[in-house]
PDB file of C-alpha atoms and ligand atoms in Angstrom:
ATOM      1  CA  UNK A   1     -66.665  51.185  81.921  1.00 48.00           C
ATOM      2  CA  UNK A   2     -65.172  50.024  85.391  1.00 64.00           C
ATOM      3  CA  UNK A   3     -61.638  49.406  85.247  1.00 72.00           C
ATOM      4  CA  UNK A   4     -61.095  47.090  88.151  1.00 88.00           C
ATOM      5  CA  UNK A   5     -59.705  44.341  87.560  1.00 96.00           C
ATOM      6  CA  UNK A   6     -55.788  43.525  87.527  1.00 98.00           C
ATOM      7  CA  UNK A   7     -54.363  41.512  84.355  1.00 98.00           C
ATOM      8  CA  UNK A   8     -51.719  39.136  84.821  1.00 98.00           C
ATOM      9  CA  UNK A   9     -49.938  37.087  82.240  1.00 98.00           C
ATOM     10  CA  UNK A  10     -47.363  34.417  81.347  1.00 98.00           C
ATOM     11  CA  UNK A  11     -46.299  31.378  78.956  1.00 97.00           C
ATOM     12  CA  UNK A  12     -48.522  29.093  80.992  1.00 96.00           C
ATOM     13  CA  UNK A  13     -48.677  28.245  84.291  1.00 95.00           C
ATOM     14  CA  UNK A  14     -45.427  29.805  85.856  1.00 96.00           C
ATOM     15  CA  UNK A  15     -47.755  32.701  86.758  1.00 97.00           C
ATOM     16  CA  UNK A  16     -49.494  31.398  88.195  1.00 96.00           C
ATOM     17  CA  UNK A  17     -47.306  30.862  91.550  1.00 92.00           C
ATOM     18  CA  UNK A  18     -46.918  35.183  91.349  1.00 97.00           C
ATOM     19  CA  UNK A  19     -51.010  35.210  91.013  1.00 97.00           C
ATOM     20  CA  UNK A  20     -51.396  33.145  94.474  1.00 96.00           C
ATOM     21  CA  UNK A  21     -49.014  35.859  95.937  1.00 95.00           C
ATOM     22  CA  UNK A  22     -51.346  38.375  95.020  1.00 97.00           C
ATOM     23  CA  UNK A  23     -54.745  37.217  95.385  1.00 96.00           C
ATOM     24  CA  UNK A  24     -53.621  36.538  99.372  1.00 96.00           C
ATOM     25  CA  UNK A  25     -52.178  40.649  99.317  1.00 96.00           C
ATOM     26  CA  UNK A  26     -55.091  41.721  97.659  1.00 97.00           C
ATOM     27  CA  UNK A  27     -58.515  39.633  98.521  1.00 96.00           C
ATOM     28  CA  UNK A  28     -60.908  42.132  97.104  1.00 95.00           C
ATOM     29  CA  UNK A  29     -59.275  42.734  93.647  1.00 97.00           C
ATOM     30  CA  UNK A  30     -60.402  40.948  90.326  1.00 97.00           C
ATOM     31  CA  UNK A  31     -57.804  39.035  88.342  1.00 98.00           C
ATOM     32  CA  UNK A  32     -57.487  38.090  85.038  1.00 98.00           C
ATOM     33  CA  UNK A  33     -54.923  35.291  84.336  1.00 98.00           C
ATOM     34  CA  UNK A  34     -54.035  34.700  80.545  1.00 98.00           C
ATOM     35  CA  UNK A  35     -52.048  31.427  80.450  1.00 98.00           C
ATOM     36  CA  UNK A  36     -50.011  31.902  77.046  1.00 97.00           C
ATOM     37  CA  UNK A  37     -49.151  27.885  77.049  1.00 96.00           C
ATOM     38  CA  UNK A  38     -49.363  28.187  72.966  1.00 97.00           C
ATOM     39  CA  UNK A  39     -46.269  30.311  72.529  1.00 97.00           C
ATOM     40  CA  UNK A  40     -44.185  28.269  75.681  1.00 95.00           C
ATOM     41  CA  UNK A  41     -41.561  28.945  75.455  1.00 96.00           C
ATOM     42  CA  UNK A  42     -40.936  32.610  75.445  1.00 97.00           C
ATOM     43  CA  UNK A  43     -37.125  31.764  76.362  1.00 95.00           C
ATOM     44  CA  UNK A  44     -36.235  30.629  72.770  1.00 94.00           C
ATOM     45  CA  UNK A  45     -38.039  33.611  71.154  1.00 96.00           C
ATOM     46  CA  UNK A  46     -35.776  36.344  69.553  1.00 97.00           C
ATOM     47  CA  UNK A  47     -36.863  39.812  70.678  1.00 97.00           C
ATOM     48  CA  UNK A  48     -39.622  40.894  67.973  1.00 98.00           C
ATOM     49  CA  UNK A  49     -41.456  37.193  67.809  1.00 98.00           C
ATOM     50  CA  UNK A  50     -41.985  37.820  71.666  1.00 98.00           C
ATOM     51  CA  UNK A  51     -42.448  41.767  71.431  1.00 98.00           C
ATOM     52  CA  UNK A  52     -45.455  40.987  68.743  1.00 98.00           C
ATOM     53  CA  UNK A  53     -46.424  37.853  71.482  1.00 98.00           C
ATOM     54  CA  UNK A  54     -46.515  40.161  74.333  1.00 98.00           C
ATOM     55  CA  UNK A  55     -48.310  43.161  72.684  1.00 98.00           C
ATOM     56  CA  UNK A  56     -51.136  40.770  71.012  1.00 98.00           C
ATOM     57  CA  UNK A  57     -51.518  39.900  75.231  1.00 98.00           C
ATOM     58  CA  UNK A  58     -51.342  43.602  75.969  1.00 98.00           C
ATOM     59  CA  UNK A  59     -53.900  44.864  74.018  1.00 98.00           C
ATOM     60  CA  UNK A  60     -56.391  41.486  74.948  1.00 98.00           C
ATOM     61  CA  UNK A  61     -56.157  42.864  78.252  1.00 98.00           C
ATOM     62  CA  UNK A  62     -56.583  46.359  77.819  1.00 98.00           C
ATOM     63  CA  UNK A  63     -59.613  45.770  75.659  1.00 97.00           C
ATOM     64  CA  UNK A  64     -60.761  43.813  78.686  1.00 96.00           C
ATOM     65  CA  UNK A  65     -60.423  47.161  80.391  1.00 95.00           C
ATOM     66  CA  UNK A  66     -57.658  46.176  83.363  1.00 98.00           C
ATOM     67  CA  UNK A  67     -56.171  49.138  85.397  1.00 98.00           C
ATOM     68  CA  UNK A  68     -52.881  47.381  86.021  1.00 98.00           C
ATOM     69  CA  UNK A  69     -50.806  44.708  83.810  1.00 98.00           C
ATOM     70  CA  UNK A  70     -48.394  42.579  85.893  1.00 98.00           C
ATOM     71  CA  UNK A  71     -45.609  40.558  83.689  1.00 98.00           C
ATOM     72  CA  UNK A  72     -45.734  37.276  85.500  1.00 98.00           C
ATOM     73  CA  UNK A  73     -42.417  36.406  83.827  1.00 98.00           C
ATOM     74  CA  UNK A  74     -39.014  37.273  83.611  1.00 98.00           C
ATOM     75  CA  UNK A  75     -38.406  36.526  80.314  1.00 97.00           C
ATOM     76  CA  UNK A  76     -40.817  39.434  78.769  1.00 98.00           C
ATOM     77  CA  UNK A  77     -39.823  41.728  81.482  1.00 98.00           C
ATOM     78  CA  UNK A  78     -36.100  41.630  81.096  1.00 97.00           C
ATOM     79  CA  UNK A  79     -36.548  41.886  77.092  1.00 97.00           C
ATOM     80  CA  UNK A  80     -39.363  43.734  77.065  1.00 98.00           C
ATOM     81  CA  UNK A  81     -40.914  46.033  79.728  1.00 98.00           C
ATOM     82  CA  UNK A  82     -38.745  49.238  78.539  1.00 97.00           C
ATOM     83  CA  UNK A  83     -40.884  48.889  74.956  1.00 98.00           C
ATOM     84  CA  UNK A  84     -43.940  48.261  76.177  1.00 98.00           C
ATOM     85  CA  UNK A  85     -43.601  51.045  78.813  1.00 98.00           C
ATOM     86  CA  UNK A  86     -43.139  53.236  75.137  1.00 98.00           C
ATOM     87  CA  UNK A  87     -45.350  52.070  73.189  1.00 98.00           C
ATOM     88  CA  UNK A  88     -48.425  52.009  76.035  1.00 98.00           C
ATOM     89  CA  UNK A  89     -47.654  55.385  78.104  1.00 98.00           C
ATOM     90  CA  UNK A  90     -51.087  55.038  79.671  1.00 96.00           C
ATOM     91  CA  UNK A  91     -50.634  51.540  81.273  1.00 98.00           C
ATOM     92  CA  UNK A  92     -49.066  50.814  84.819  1.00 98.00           C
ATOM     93  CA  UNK A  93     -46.906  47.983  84.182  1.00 98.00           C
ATOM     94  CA  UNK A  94     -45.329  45.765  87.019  1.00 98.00           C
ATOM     95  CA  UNK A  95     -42.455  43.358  86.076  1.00 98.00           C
ATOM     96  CA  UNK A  96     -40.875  40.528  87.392  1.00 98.00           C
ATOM     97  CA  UNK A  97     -37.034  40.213  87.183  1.00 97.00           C
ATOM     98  CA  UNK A  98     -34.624  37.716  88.546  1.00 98.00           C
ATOM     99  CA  UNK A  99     -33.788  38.426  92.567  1.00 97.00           C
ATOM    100  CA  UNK A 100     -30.232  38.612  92.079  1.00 98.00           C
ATOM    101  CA  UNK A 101     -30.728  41.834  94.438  1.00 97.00           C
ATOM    102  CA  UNK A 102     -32.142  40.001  97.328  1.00 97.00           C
ATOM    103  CA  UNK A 103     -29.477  37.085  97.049  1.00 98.00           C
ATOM    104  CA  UNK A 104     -26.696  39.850  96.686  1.00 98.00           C
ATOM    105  CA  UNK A 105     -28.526  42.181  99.618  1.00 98.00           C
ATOM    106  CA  UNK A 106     -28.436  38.518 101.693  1.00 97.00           C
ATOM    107  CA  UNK A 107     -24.460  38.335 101.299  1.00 95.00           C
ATOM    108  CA  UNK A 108     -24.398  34.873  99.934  1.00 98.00           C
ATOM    109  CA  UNK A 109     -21.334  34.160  98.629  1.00 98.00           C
ATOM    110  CA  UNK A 110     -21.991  31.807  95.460  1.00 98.00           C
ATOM    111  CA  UNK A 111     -25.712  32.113  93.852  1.00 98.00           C
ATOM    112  CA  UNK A 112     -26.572  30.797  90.824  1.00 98.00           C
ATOM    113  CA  UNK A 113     -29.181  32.365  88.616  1.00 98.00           C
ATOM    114  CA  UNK A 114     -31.362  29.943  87.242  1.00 98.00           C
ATOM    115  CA  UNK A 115     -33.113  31.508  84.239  1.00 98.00           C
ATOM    116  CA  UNK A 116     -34.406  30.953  80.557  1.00 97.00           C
ATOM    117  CA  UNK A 117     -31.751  31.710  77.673  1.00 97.00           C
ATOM    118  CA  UNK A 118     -33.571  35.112  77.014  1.00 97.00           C
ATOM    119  CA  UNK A 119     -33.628  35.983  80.540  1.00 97.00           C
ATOM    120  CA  UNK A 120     -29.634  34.813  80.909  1.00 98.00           C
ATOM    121  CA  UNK A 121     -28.827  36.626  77.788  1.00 97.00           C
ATOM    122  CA  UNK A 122     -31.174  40.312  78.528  1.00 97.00           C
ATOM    123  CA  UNK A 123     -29.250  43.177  78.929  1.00 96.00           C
ATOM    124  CA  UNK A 124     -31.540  43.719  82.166  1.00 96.00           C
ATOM    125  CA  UNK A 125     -30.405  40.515  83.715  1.00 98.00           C
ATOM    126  CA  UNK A 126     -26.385  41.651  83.402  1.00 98.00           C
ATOM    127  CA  UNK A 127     -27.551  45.093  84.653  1.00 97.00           C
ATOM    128  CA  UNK A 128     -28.953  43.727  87.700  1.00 98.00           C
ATOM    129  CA  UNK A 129     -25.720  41.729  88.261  1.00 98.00           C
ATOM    130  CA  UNK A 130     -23.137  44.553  87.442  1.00 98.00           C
ATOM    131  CA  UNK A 131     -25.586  46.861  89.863  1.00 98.00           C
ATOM    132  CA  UNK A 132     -25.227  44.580  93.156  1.00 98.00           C
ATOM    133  CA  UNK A 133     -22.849  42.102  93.555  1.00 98.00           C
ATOM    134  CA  UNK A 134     -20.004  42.603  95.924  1.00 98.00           C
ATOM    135  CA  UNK A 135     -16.867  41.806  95.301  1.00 97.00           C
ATOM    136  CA  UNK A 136     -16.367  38.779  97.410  1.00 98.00           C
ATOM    137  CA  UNK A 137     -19.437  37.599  95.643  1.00 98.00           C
ATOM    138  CA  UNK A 138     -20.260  35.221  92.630  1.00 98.00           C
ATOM    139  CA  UNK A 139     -23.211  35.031  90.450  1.00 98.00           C
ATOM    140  CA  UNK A 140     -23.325  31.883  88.062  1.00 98.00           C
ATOM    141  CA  UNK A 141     -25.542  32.329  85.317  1.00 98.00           C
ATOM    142  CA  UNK A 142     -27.374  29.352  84.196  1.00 98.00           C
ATOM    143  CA  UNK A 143     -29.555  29.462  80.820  1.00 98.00           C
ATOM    144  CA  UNK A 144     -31.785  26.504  81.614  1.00 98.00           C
ATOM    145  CA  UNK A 145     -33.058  25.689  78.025  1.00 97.00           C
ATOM    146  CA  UNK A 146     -35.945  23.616  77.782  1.00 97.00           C
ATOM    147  CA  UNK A 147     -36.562  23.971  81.989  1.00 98.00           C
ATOM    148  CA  UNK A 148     -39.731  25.963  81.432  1.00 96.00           C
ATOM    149  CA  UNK A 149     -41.099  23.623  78.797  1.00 96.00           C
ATOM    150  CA  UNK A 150     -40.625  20.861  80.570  1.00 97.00           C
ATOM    151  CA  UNK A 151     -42.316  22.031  83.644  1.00 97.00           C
ATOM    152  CA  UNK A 152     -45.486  23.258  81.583  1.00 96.00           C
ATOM    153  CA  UNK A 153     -45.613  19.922  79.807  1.00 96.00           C
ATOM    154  CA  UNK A 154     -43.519  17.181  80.867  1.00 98.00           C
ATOM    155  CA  UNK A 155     -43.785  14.408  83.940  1.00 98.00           C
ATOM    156  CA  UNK A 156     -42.683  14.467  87.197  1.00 98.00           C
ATOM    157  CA  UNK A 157     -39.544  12.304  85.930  1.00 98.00           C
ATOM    158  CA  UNK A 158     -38.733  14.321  83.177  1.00 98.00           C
ATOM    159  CA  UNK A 159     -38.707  18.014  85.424  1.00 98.00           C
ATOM    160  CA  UNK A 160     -35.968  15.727  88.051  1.00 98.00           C
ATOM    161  CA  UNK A 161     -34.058  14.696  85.370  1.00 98.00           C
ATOM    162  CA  UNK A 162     -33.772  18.361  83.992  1.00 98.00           C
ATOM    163  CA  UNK A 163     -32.735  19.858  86.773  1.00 98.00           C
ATOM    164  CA  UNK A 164     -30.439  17.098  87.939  1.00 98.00           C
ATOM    165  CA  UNK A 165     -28.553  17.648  84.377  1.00 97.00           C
ATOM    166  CA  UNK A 166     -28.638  21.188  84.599  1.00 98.00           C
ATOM    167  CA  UNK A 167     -27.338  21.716  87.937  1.00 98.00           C
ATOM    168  CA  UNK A 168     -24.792  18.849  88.336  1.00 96.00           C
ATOM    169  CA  UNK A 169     -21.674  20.761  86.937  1.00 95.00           C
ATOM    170  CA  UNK A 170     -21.946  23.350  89.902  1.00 97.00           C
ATOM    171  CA  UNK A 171     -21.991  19.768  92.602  1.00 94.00           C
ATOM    172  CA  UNK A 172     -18.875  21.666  93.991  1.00 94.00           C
ATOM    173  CA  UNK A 173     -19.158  25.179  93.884  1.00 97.00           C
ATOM    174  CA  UNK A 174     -20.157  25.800  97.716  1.00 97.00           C
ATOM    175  CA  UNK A 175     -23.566  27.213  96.262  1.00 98.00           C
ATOM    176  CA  UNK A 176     -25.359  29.002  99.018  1.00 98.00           C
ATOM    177  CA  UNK A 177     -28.180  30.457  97.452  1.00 98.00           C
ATOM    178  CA  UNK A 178     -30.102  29.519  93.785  1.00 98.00           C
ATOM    179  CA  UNK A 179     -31.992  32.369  92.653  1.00 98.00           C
ATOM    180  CA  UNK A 180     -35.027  31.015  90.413  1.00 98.00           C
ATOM    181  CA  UNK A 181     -35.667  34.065  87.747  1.00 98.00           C
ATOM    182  CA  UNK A 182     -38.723  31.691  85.874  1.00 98.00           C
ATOM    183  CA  UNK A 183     -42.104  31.885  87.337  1.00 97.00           C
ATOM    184  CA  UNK A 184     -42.266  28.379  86.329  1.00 97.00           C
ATOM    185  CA  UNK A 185     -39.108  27.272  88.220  1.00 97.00           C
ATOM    186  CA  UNK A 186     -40.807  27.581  91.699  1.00 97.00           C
ATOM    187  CA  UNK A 187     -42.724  24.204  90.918  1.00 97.00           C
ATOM    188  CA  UNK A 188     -39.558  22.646  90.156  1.00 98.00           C
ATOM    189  CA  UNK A 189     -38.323  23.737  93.960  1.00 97.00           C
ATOM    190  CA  UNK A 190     -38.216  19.983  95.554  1.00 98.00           C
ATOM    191  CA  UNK A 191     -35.941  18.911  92.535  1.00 98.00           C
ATOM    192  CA  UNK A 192     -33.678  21.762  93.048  1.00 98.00           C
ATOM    193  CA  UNK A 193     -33.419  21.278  96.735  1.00 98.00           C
ATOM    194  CA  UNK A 194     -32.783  17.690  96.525  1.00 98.00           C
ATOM    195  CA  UNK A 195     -29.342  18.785  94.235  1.00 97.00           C
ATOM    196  CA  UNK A 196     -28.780  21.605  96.824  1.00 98.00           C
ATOM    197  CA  UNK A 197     -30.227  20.412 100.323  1.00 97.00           C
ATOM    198  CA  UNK A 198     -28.220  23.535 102.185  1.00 97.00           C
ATOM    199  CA  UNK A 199     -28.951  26.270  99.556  1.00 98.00           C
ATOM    200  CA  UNK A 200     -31.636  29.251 100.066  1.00 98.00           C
ATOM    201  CA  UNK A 201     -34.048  29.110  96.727  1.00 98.00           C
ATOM    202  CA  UNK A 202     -35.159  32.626  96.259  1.00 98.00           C
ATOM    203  CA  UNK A 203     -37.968  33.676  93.933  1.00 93.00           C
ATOM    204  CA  UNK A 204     -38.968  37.449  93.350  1.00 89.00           C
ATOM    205  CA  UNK A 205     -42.664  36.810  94.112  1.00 90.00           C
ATOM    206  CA  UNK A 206     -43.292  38.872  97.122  1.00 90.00           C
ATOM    207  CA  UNK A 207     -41.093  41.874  95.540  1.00 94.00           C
ATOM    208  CA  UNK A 208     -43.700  42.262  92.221  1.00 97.00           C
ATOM    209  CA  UNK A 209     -46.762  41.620  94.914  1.00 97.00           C
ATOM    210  CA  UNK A 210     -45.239  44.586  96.951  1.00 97.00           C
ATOM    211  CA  UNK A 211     -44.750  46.824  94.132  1.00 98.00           C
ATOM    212  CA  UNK A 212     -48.579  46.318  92.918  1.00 98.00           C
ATOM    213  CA  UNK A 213     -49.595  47.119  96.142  1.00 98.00           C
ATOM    214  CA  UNK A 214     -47.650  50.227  96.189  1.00 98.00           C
ATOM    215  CA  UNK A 215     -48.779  51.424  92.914  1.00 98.00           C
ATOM    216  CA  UNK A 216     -52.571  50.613  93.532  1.00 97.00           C
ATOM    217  CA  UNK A 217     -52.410  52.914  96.114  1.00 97.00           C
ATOM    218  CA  UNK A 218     -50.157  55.662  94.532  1.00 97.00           C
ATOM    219  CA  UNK A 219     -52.900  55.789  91.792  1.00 96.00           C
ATOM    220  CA  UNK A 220     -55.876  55.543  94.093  1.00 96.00           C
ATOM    221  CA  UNK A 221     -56.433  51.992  92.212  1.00 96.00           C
ATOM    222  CA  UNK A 222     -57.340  49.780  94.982  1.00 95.00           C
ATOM    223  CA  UNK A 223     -60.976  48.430  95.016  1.00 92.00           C
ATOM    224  CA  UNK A 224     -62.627  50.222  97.745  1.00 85.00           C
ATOM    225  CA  UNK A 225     -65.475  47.327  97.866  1.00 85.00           C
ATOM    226  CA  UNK A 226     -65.540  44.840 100.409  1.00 84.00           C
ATOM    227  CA  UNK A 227     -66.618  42.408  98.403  1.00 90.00           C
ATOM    228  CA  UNK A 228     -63.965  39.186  97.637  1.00 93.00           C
ATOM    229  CA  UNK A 229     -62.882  39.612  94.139  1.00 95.00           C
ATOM    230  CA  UNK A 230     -62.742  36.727  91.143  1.00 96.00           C
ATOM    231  CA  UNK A 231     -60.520  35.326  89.496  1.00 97.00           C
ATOM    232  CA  UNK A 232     -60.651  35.052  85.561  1.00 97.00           C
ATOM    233  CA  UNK A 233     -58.542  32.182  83.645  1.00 97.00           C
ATOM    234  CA  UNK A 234     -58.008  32.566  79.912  1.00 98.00           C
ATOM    235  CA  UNK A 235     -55.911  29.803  78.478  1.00 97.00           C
ATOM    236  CA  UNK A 236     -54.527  30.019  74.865  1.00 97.00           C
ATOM    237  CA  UNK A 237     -53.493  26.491  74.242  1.00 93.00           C
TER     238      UNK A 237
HETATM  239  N1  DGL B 301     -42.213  31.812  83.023  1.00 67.10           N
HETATM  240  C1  DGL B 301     -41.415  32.564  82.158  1.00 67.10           C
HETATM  241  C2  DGL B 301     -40.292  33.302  82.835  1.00 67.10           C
HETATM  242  O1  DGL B 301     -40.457  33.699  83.972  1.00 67.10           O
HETATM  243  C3  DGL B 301     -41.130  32.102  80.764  1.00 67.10           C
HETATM  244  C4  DGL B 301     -40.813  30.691  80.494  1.00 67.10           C
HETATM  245  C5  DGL B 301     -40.747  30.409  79.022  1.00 67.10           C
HETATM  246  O2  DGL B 301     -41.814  30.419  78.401  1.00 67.10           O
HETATM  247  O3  DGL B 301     -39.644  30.217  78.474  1.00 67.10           O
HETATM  248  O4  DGL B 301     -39.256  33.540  82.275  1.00 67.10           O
END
């Protein structure tokens, strides 16, 4: 069978906003999206509950015969790619981890990581910190507990009031740059921005987009048709 389409998956609709990123990079490929809202939120799940979440996905996609797998979320990248790059040798995984490189590359001076507990608490994520920040540099890491959940099932009123709670204790920090390392957080941006009007939000959207690009074409995976490709939404709810 044909192996052309791309699988993509996350705890909902945080995803999504890496999806959009790619369908505009890559008009002719075929995406499936599988919207995991039924186990939101991965950020409270130890290790194996989310290793046996994430493989159940895995293999639903695989059987579904996709050439690529892209981890539309930070939380089962940063606590899981390493074991699922094991345990499936044969599949070309792309991640998504928090940009604390690009806000470190930038030279802003006080960033703070906004992220789900698991993300916040991942080796990867204190890797990533320890690997690029400068010394005249400081990274505040923020577990935003319940932030995801919220966005993929609360109101308008309730996302505000998150954020506003979360953030307020860094009011006086100078904070330059906010680095949002939850591919739900992007849909909270307006909230964030009203709590940090002069701050750069940073997302690490474009970075997976690039690196699917690049190994499409490494692996002579790109869809040679010229055909515009679909777009296939699986929600468990
Ligand atoms: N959107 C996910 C992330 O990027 C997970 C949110 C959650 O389910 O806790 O971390």
């Amino acid at each position: 069978m044909n192996n052309n389409k791309i699988g993509v998956f996350d705890s909902g609709i945080g995803g999504i906003t890496i999806l959009n990123e790619l369908k505009k990079a890559l008009p002719n490929e075929n995406f499936i999206y599988y919207a995991d809202s039924k186990n939101n939120p991965y950020g409270n799940k130890t290790l194996d509950e989310l290793f046996e979440i994430v493989c159940n996905i895995v293999e639903k996609l695989l059987r579904m015969n996709v050439k690529l797998i892209v981890i539309a979320c930070n939380t089962a990248t940063t606590k899981c790619i390493k074991m699922l790059r094991e345990k499936y040798k044969n599949t070309i995984f792309v991640g998504t981890e928090p940009a604390i490189k690009v806000a470190c590359d930038k030279d802003f001076k006080n960033t703070i990581v906004m992220a789900t507990p698991g993300t916040i608490n991942a080796e990867r994520t204190h890797e990533l910190v320890i690997n690029n920040k400068k010394e005249n540099q400081k990274i505040y890491l923020l577990p935003c507990d319940g932030l995801a959940d919220t966005i993929e099932f609360g109101t308008e009123k309730q996302i505000k009031e998150k954020v506003s709670s979360l953030l307020s204790k860094y009011k006086n920090y100078n904070i330059d740059a906010i680095v949002l390392g939850c591919t739900h957080y992007p849909y909270a941006k307006k909230y964030i921005s009203e709590e940090f009007p002069s701050a750069t939000l940073i997302d690490g959207n474009k970075g997976v987009t690039k690196q699917v690009v690049k190994l499409l074409t490494e692996n002579n995976l790109l869809n040679s048709t010229n055909t515009k490709g679909k777009i296939e939404m699986i929600y468990n709810k």
